[in-house]
Coordinates of C-alpha atoms and ligand atoms in Angstrom, one line a residue:
M1 CA 151.2 114.5 156.5
I2 CA 147.8 113.4 158.0
K3 CA 144.6 114.3 156.2
P4 CA 141.4 115.3 157.9
P5 CA 138.6 112.6 157.7
P6 CA 136.5 112.5 154.5
L7 CA 133.1 114.2 154.3
R8 CA 130.0 112.2 155.1
N9 CA 127.8 111.0 152.4
D10 CA 124.8 112.9 153.7
C11 CA 126.7 116.2 154.1
F12 CA 124.5 117.9 151.5
A13 CA 121.1 116.8 152.9
L14 CA 118.7 119.7 153.3
P15 CA 115.9 119.7 155.9
A16 CA 112.8 117.8 154.5
G17 CA 109.8 119.7 153.5
T18 CA 111.4 122.9 152.1
H19 CA 110.3 123.5 148.7
W20 CA 112.5 126.3 147.6
T21 CA 115.5 126.8 149.8
P22 CA 116.5 130.5 150.2
V23 CA 120.1 131.2 149.2
D24 CA 121.2 132.2 152.7
E25 CA 119.8 128.9 154.1
A26 CA 121.6 126.9 151.4
L27 CA 124.9 128.8 152.2
A28 CA 124.4 128.2 155.9
A29 CA 124.0 124.4 155.2
L30 CA 127.2 124.3 153.2
R31 CA 129.0 126.2 155.9
D32 CA 127.9 123.8 158.6
R33 CA 128.5 120.6 156.8
L34 CA 131.8 121.1 155.0
Q35 CA 135.3 121.0 156.6
P36 CA 138.9 121.4 155.5
V37 CA 140.1 118.3 153.5
T38 CA 143.6 119.4 152.5
A39 CA 146.8 118.1 154.2
E40 CA 149.4 120.4 155.7
E41 CA 153.0 121.0 154.6
I42 CA 155.9 123.3 155.4
L43 CA 157.1 125.6 152.7
P44 CA 159.8 128.2 152.4
L45 CA 158.5 131.8 152.0
D46 CA 159.1 132.0 148.3
L47 CA 156.8 129.1 147.7
A48 CA 154.0 130.1 150.0
L49 CA 152.3 132.9 148.2
G50 CA 148.6 132.3 147.8
R51 CA 148.6 129.3 150.2
V52 CA 146.3 129.0 153.1
L53 CA 148.1 129.1 156.5
A54 CA 147.6 125.9 158.4
A55 CA 148.6 127.4 161.8
D56 CA 149.0 130.8 163.4
V57 CA 152.4 132.3 162.8
S58 CA 154.4 134.0 165.6
A59 CA 157.2 136.6 165.3
Q60 CA 160.6 134.9 166.0
R61 CA 162.1 138.4 166.5
S62 CA 160.9 141.9 167.2
N63 CA 160.6 144.5 164.4
P64 CA 162.6 146.6 164.6
P65 CA 164.9 144.3 166.6
L66 CA 166.8 147.2 168.2
P67 CA 166.0 150.9 168.7
N68 CA 167.2 152.6 165.5
T69 CA 167.1 155.9 163.7
A70 CA 164.4 156.8 161.1
V71 CA 166.5 159.5 159.4
D72 CA 170.1 160.5 158.6
G73 CA 171.3 162.9 161.3
Y74 CA 172.8 163.1 164.8
G75 CA 171.8 161.2 167.9
F76 CA 172.0 162.1 171.6
A77 CA 170.1 161.8 174.8
G78 CA 166.8 163.7 174.8
P79 CA 164.8 165.7 175.5
I80 CA 166.4 169.0 174.3
P81 CA 165.1 172.3 175.7
D82 CA 163.9 175.2 173.7
G83 CA 166.5 177.5 172.1
A84 CA 169.9 177.3 170.4
Q85 CA 172.0 174.3 171.2
A86 CA 175.6 173.1 170.6
L87 CA 176.8 169.6 171.2
P88 CA 180.3 168.2 170.8
L89 CA 180.6 165.1 168.5
V90 CA 181.8 161.7 169.6
Q91 CA 184.3 160.3 167.1
G92 CA 182.8 157.5 164.9
R93 CA 179.3 156.9 163.6
S94 CA 176.5 154.3 163.6
A95 CA 175.3 153.1 160.2
A96 CA 172.7 150.4 159.2
G97 CA 174.3 147.1 159.8
I98 CA 177.5 148.7 161.4
P99 CA 176.6 149.8 164.8
F100 CA 178.7 152.0 167.1
D101 CA 180.2 149.9 169.8
G102 CA 180.9 152.5 172.6
T103 CA 178.7 154.6 174.8
V104 CA 177.7 158.2 173.9
P105 CA 178.0 160.3 177.1
A106 CA 175.3 162.7 178.1
G107 CA 175.7 166.1 176.4
L108 CA 177.5 164.6 173.4
A109 CA 176.2 163.7 170.0
I110 CA 177.1 161.1 167.3
R111 CA 176.5 160.8 163.5
V112 CA 173.8 158.3 162.7
L113 CA 172.4 157.0 159.4
T114 CA 168.9 155.8 158.6
G115 CA 168.2 152.3 160.0
A116 CA 171.3 152.4 162.2
A117 CA 171.0 150.9 165.8
L118 CA 171.0 153.7 168.3
P119 CA 174.3 153.5 170.4
T120 CA 174.0 153.2 174.2
G121 CA 173.2 156.7 175.6
V122 CA 171.3 157.7 172.5
D123 CA 167.5 157.9 172.3
T124 CA 166.8 161.0 170.2
V125 CA 167.8 162.0 166.7
I126 CA 167.8 165.4 164.8
L127 CA 167.6 165.5 161.1
E128 CA 170.8 166.5 159.4
E129 CA 168.9 169.2 157.4
D130 CA 168.3 171.0 160.7
V131 CA 171.9 171.0 161.9
T132 CA 175.1 172.9 161.1
C133 CA 178.2 170.8 161.6
D134 CA 181.9 171.9 161.7
G135 CA 183.3 168.4 162.1
S136 CA 183.7 168.6 165.8
Q137 CA 180.4 169.8 167.0
I138 CA 176.8 170.4 165.8
A139 CA 174.5 173.4 166.4
F140 CA 170.7 173.4 166.1
H141 CA 167.5 174.7 167.6
G142 CA 165.5 172.9 170.3
P143 CA 163.1 171.9 171.5
L144 CA 163.2 168.1 170.7
K145 CA 161.1 165.5 172.4
K146 CA 162.8 162.4 173.9
G147 CA 162.6 159.7 171.2
A148 CA 162.2 162.1 168.3
N149 CA 163.0 160.5 164.9
A150 CA 163.9 157.2 166.6
R151 CA 162.1 153.9 166.4
R152 CA 161.6 151.8 169.5
A153 CA 162.6 148.2 169.5
G154 CA 159.5 146.1 168.8
E155 CA 157.3 149.2 168.1
D156 CA 155.9 147.4 165.0
V157 CA 155.9 143.8 166.2
A158 CA 157.1 142.3 169.4
E159 CA 158.8 138.9 169.6
K160 CA 156.2 136.0 170.0
D161 CA 153.4 138.3 168.8
V162 CA 151.0 136.4 166.4
I163 CA 151.6 138.1 163.1
L164 CA 149.4 135.9 160.8
R165 CA 146.4 133.8 161.6
Q166 CA 145.5 130.3 160.6
G167 CA 143.2 130.3 157.5
R168 CA 144.7 133.4 156.0
V169 CA 145.7 133.3 152.3
V170 CA 149.3 134.5 152.2
T171 CA 149.9 137.8 150.4
P172 CA 153.1 139.5 149.2
A173 CA 152.9 141.9 152.3
D174 CA 152.6 138.8 154.6
L175 CA 155.8 137.5 153.2
A176 CA 157.6 140.8 154.1
L177 CA 156.2 140.6 157.6
A178 CA 157.2 137.0 158.0
A179 CA 160.7 137.6 156.7
A180 CA 161.2 140.8 158.8
T181 CA 160.2 138.9 162.0
G182 CA 162.6 136.1 161.4
V183 CA 160.2 133.6 160.0
S184 CA 161.6 131.6 157.0
E185 CA 159.0 128.9 156.5
L186 CA 155.3 128.6 156.8
S187 CA 153.0 125.8 157.7
V188 CA 150.5 125.9 154.9
R189 CA 147.8 123.6 153.4
Q190 CA 148.2 121.9 150.1
Q191 CA 146.2 123.4 147.4
L192 CA 142.6 122.1 147.0
R193 CA 142.5 120.1 143.8
V194 CA 139.3 120.9 142.0
G195 CA 138.4 118.8 138.9
I196 CA 136.3 120.4 136.1
L197 CA 134.2 118.2 133.8
S198 CA 131.9 119.4 131.1
T199 CA 128.9 117.2 130.0
G200 CA 126.8 117.3 126.9
D201 CA 126.6 115.6 123.5
E202 CA 126.5 119.1 121.9
L203 CA 129.8 120.2 123.1
V204 CA 133.0 120.5 121.0
E205 CA 136.3 121.8 122.0
A206 CA 137.3 125.4 121.0
G207 CA 139.4 125.2 117.9
Q208 CA 137.7 122.0 116.5
P209 CA 135.2 122.1 113.6
A210 CA 131.7 122.4 114.9
G211 CA 128.8 120.7 113.1
N212 CA 125.2 121.6 113.0
G213 CA 123.7 121.5 116.4
Q214 CA 127.1 121.6 118.1
I215 CA 128.3 124.4 120.4
Y216 CA 131.7 125.1 121.8
D217 CA 132.4 124.2 125.4
A218 CA 132.5 127.6 127.1
N219 CA 132.2 126.5 130.7
R220 CA 135.5 124.5 131.0
P221 CA 137.8 127.4 130.1
M222 CA 135.8 129.7 132.3
L223 CA 135.6 127.4 135.3
R224 CA 139.3 126.6 135.0
A225 CA 140.2 130.3 135.0
L226 CA 137.9 131.1 137.9
L227 CA 139.4 128.3 140.0
L228 CA 143.0 129.4 139.2
Q229 CA 142.2 133.0 140.1
M230 CA 140.7 131.8 143.4
G231 CA 143.9 130.0 144.2
F232 CA 142.8 126.4 143.7
D233 CA 144.6 123.7 141.8
A234 CA 142.3 123.3 138.8
V235 CA 142.4 119.9 137.2
D236 CA 141.0 119.5 133.7
L237 CA 138.8 116.4 133.6
G238 CA 137.8 117.1 130.0
R239 CA 134.4 116.5 128.5
V240 CA 132.0 113.6 128.4
G241 CA 128.9 113.1 126.2
D242 CA 125.5 112.4 127.6
D243 CA 126.5 108.8 128.3
R244 CA 126.1 107.4 131.7
D245 CA 128.8 104.7 131.5
A246 CA 131.4 107.2 130.2
L247 CA 130.5 109.6 132.9
E248 CA 130.8 106.8 135.5
V249 CA 134.3 105.9 134.3
R250 CA 135.4 109.5 134.4
L251 CA 134.0 110.2 137.9
D252 CA 135.7 106.9 139.2
S253 CA 139.1 108.0 138.2
A254 CA 138.5 111.7 139.1
A255 CA 137.5 110.7 142.7
T256 CA 141.0 109.3 143.2
E257 CA 142.8 112.4 141.7
V258 CA 141.0 115.4 143.1
D259 CA 139.4 116.7 146.3
V260 CA 136.2 118.0 144.7
I261 CA 134.6 117.8 141.3
L262 CA 132.7 120.5 139.5
T263 CA 130.6 119.3 136.6
S264 CA 128.5 121.5 134.3
G265 CA 125.4 120.4 132.5
G266 CA 123.1 117.5 133.0
A267 CA 122.2 118.4 136.5
S268 CA 118.4 118.5 136.3
A269 CA 116.0 115.7 136.1
G270 CA 115.6 115.4 132.3
D271 CA 116.2 112.4 130.0
E272 CA 119.7 113.4 129.2
D273 CA 120.6 114.7 132.7
H274 CA 123.1 112.0 133.5
V275 CA 125.1 113.7 136.2
S276 CA 122.1 113.8 138.5
A277 CA 120.8 110.4 137.3
L278 CA 124.1 108.7 138.0
L279 CA 124.6 110.3 141.4
Q280 CA 121.1 109.2 142.2
E281 CA 121.7 105.6 141.2
K282 CA 125.2 105.0 142.4
G283 CA 126.3 107.9 144.6
A284 CA 124.6 110.2 147.1
I285 CA 122.8 113.2 145.7
Q286 CA 120.7 116.1 146.9
H287 CA 118.9 118.2 144.4
W288 CA 119.0 121.7 145.8
R289 CA 116.0 123.7 144.7
I290 CA 117.4 127.1 145.5
A291 CA 115.3 130.2 145.3
L292 CA 117.9 131.7 143.0
K293 CA 118.0 133.2 139.5
P294 CA 120.0 132.4 137.5
G295 CA 121.1 129.2 139.1
R296 CA 118.9 126.2 138.8
P297 CA 119.5 123.4 138.7
L298 CA 122.2 122.7 141.3
A299 CA 122.9 119.1 142.2
L300 CA 125.2 118.4 145.2
G301 CA 126.4 114.8 145.6
M302 CA 129.1 112.5 146.7
W303 CA 131.0 110.2 144.5
Q304 CA 133.1 107.7 146.3
G305 CA 133.7 110.1 149.1
T306 CA 134.5 113.1 146.8
P307 CA 132.0 115.9 146.7
V308 CA 130.5 116.8 143.4
F309 CA 129.0 120.2 142.6
G310 CA 126.7 119.6 139.6
L311 CA 126.5 123.0 138.1
P312 CA 123.9 124.1 135.6
G313 CA 125.0 123.9 132.0
N314 CA 124.1 127.5 131.1
P315 CA 127.4 129.5 131.3
V316 CA 125.7 132.4 133.1
A317 CA 124.1 130.1 135.7
A318 CA 127.3 128.1 136.0
L319 CA 129.2 131.3 136.8
V320 CA 126.7 132.6 139.3
C321 CA 126.6 129.2 141.1
T322 CA 130.4 129.0 141.1
L323 CA 130.7 132.4 142.6
I324 CA 127.9 132.3 145.1
F325 CA 128.0 128.6 146.2
A326 CA 131.2 126.9 145.1
R327 CA 133.6 129.6 146.0
P328 CA 132.8 129.9 149.7
A329 CA 132.4 126.1 149.9
L330 CA 135.8 125.4 148.3
G331 CA 137.4 128.1 150.4
L332 CA 136.2 126.2 153.5
M333 CA 137.4 122.9 152.1
A334 CA 140.8 124.5 151.4
G335 CA 141.1 125.5 155.0
A336 CA 140.6 129.3 154.5
G337 CA 137.3 129.3 156.3
W338 CA 134.0 130.6 155.0
S339 CA 134.2 134.0 153.3
E340 CA 131.5 136.4 152.1
P341 CA 132.2 138.6 149.1
Q342 CA 132.5 142.3 149.9
G343 CA 129.6 144.1 148.3
F344 CA 129.0 147.9 148.0
L345 CA 125.7 149.8 148.2
V346 CA 125.4 151.8 145.0
P347 CA 122.3 153.6 143.6
A348 CA 120.6 151.6 140.8
G349 CA 120.8 153.0 137.3
F350 CA 118.0 150.6 136.2
E351 CA 114.4 149.6 137.0
K352 CA 113.4 146.0 137.6
R353 CA 110.4 144.0 138.8
K354 CA 110.8 140.5 140.2
K355 CA 109.1 137.8 142.2
S356 CA 109.3 138.0 146.0
G357 CA 111.1 135.2 147.8
R358 CA 113.8 134.7 145.2
R359 CA 117.4 136.0 145.2
E360 CA 118.5 137.3 141.8
Y361 CA 122.0 138.2 140.6
L362 CA 122.3 140.4 137.5
R363 CA 125.3 141.0 135.4
A364 CA 126.3 144.5 136.3
R365 CA 128.9 147.3 136.3
V366 CA 129.2 150.7 137.8
R367 CA 129.3 153.8 135.6
Q368 CA 129.0 157.4 136.8
G369 CA 128.3 156.2 140.3
R370 CA 125.3 154.1 139.3
V371 CA 124.9 150.4 138.7
E372 CA 124.0 149.4 135.1
V373 CA 122.7 145.9 134.4
F374 CA 123.1 144.0 131.1
A375 CA 120.3 144.6 128.6
S376 CA 119.2 141.0 128.7
E377 CA 118.8 138.6 131.6
G378 CA 118.8 135.6 129.2
S379 CA 121.0 132.9 130.8
G380 CA 122.6 132.0 127.5
R381 CA 123.9 135.5 127.0
I382 CA 127.6 134.9 127.5
S383 CA 128.5 138.3 126.1
G384 CA 126.8 139.9 129.2
L385 CA 129.2 138.0 131.5
S386 CA 132.1 139.5 129.8
W387 CA 130.5 142.9 129.6
A388 CA 129.8 142.9 133.3
E389 CA 132.4 143.8 136.0
G390 CA 130.5 142.2 138.8
L391 CA 127.0 141.1 140.0
V392 CA 124.3 143.1 141.5
E393 CA 122.5 141.2 144.2
I394 CA 118.7 141.7 144.4
N395 CA 117.3 140.7 147.8
D396 CA 114.9 137.8 148.2
A397 CA 112.0 140.1 149.4
A398 CA 112.4 142.9 146.7
I399 CA 109.7 143.1 144.1
H400 CA 110.4 146.4 142.5
I401 CA 113.7 148.2 142.2
K402 CA 113.5 151.8 141.0
A403 CA 116.2 153.9 139.6
G404 CA 118.1 155.5 142.5
D405 CA 117.3 152.7 145.0
M406 CA 120.4 151.5 146.8
V407 CA 121.4 148.0 145.6
R408 CA 124.3 145.7 146.5
F409 CA 127.0 145.6 143.8
I410 CA 129.6 142.9 144.2
P411 CA 132.6 143.5 141.9
Y412 CA 134.2 140.4 140.4
S413 CA 137.3 141.3 142.4
S414 CA 135.4 140.6 145.6
F415 CA 135.3 137.0 144.5
A416 CA 139.1 137.0 144.2
L417 CA 138.8 137.4 140.4
Ligands
AMP1 P1 122.1 121.3 130.6 O1 122.2 121.8 132.0 O2 122.9 120.2 130.3 O3 120.6 121.1 130.3 O4 122.5 122.6 129.7 C1 121.8 123.8 129.7 C2 122.2 124.7 128.5 O5 123.5 125.0 128.7 C3 122.1 124.0 127.2 O6 121.7 124.9 126.2 C4 123.5 123.5 126.9 O7 123.8 123.3 125.6 C5 124.3 124.6 127.5 N1 125.6 124.1 128.0 C6 125.9 123.0 128.7 N2 127.2 122.9 128.9 C7 127.8 123.9 128.3 C8 129.2 124.2 128.1 N3 130.1 123.5 128.7 N4 129.4 125.4 127.4 C9 128.4 126.1 126.9 N5 127.1 125.8 127.0 C10 126.8 124.7 127.7
MG2 MG1 123.2 118.8 128.8

């Protein structure tokens, strides 16, 4: 399996001179610079769910492959004129999987069962409920159009039609479509391996005793779950303290194991912000000053050819940055192309003032047709993340949202959660 070339070290560079980069510009930069990094493989259908298609898929066979009947009843040559009709029956029948071999002469009818191939001479079917039958002939009322209750060969899908496009994430329905059209294996991409690393001297593992000044690592379980739900292979890289050497060792081994690394914490320019300091010293880093709340700081860098998304430590900001920046970027690297989350315009059930020129995402949910936002915007309020059922996106230009104004609500499900 050949792999695409690695990303360039300067792939995260932003144009010089921009002080605060608008969210859309930052997203456009990621979209331009990133490319698929995963190798291709062939998998049988039952292993392909959730994988990204590496190539277009064509039908090997038409669906349905032959003309057949959509109902239980009697088949004959149509059309049938208005009024009472009587047709003698041909001996035998056509059932699903056991077709009738002979020809049905014009003016005669034959018993057919749902899914059965239409015998030669038959193109029209009447429902058995609409017929009286004495064993040798049937009586019913016309009219009946030619082709009634019958399915044409290939009316759903014709042989060689493209049924699924490259970059699509395989769904259960796609597996039905592939199987029905004679496709038994799919060319897919290997899952993108995404490493998750928490940083901070204050962090302890859930379940361990926590001393004064210590807090539980909330980001790692959250990020791992986010990545799993988005269909990536989430690799737990554990936790490191605020220690540059330990971080370096961990990044060195991670760079050989995963396709991309998400760190949380230590991403700004403070004394104990070792992720950005280390990338600065020994890797390639770009500090993205994005006009976004919550979300600062976001550090994007390369460590030995592996992209590193240095997420903020605050769980709220870490989640927002993951959904807004990492999700589409990882999707692109996984071969699924760039995707924008589906949002819905819903009247605001809140009032809010904000600075112009900055995008804001608030923890939100919809009740009685209105968007509610969480009582506090504090970025340490993890309970609000759990309370929310999505995010409301407040435009860069907006300064005053009044109750009843239409706002864009993006349910968590739009991020594949
Ligand atoms: P930092 O970005 O490292 O300055 O961290 C910002 C804030 O997020 C601090 O209050 C940290 O204690 C907190 N924080 C950092 N990492 C985590 C984590 N994994 N879980 C919970 N809180 C964190
Ligand atoms: Mg820290």
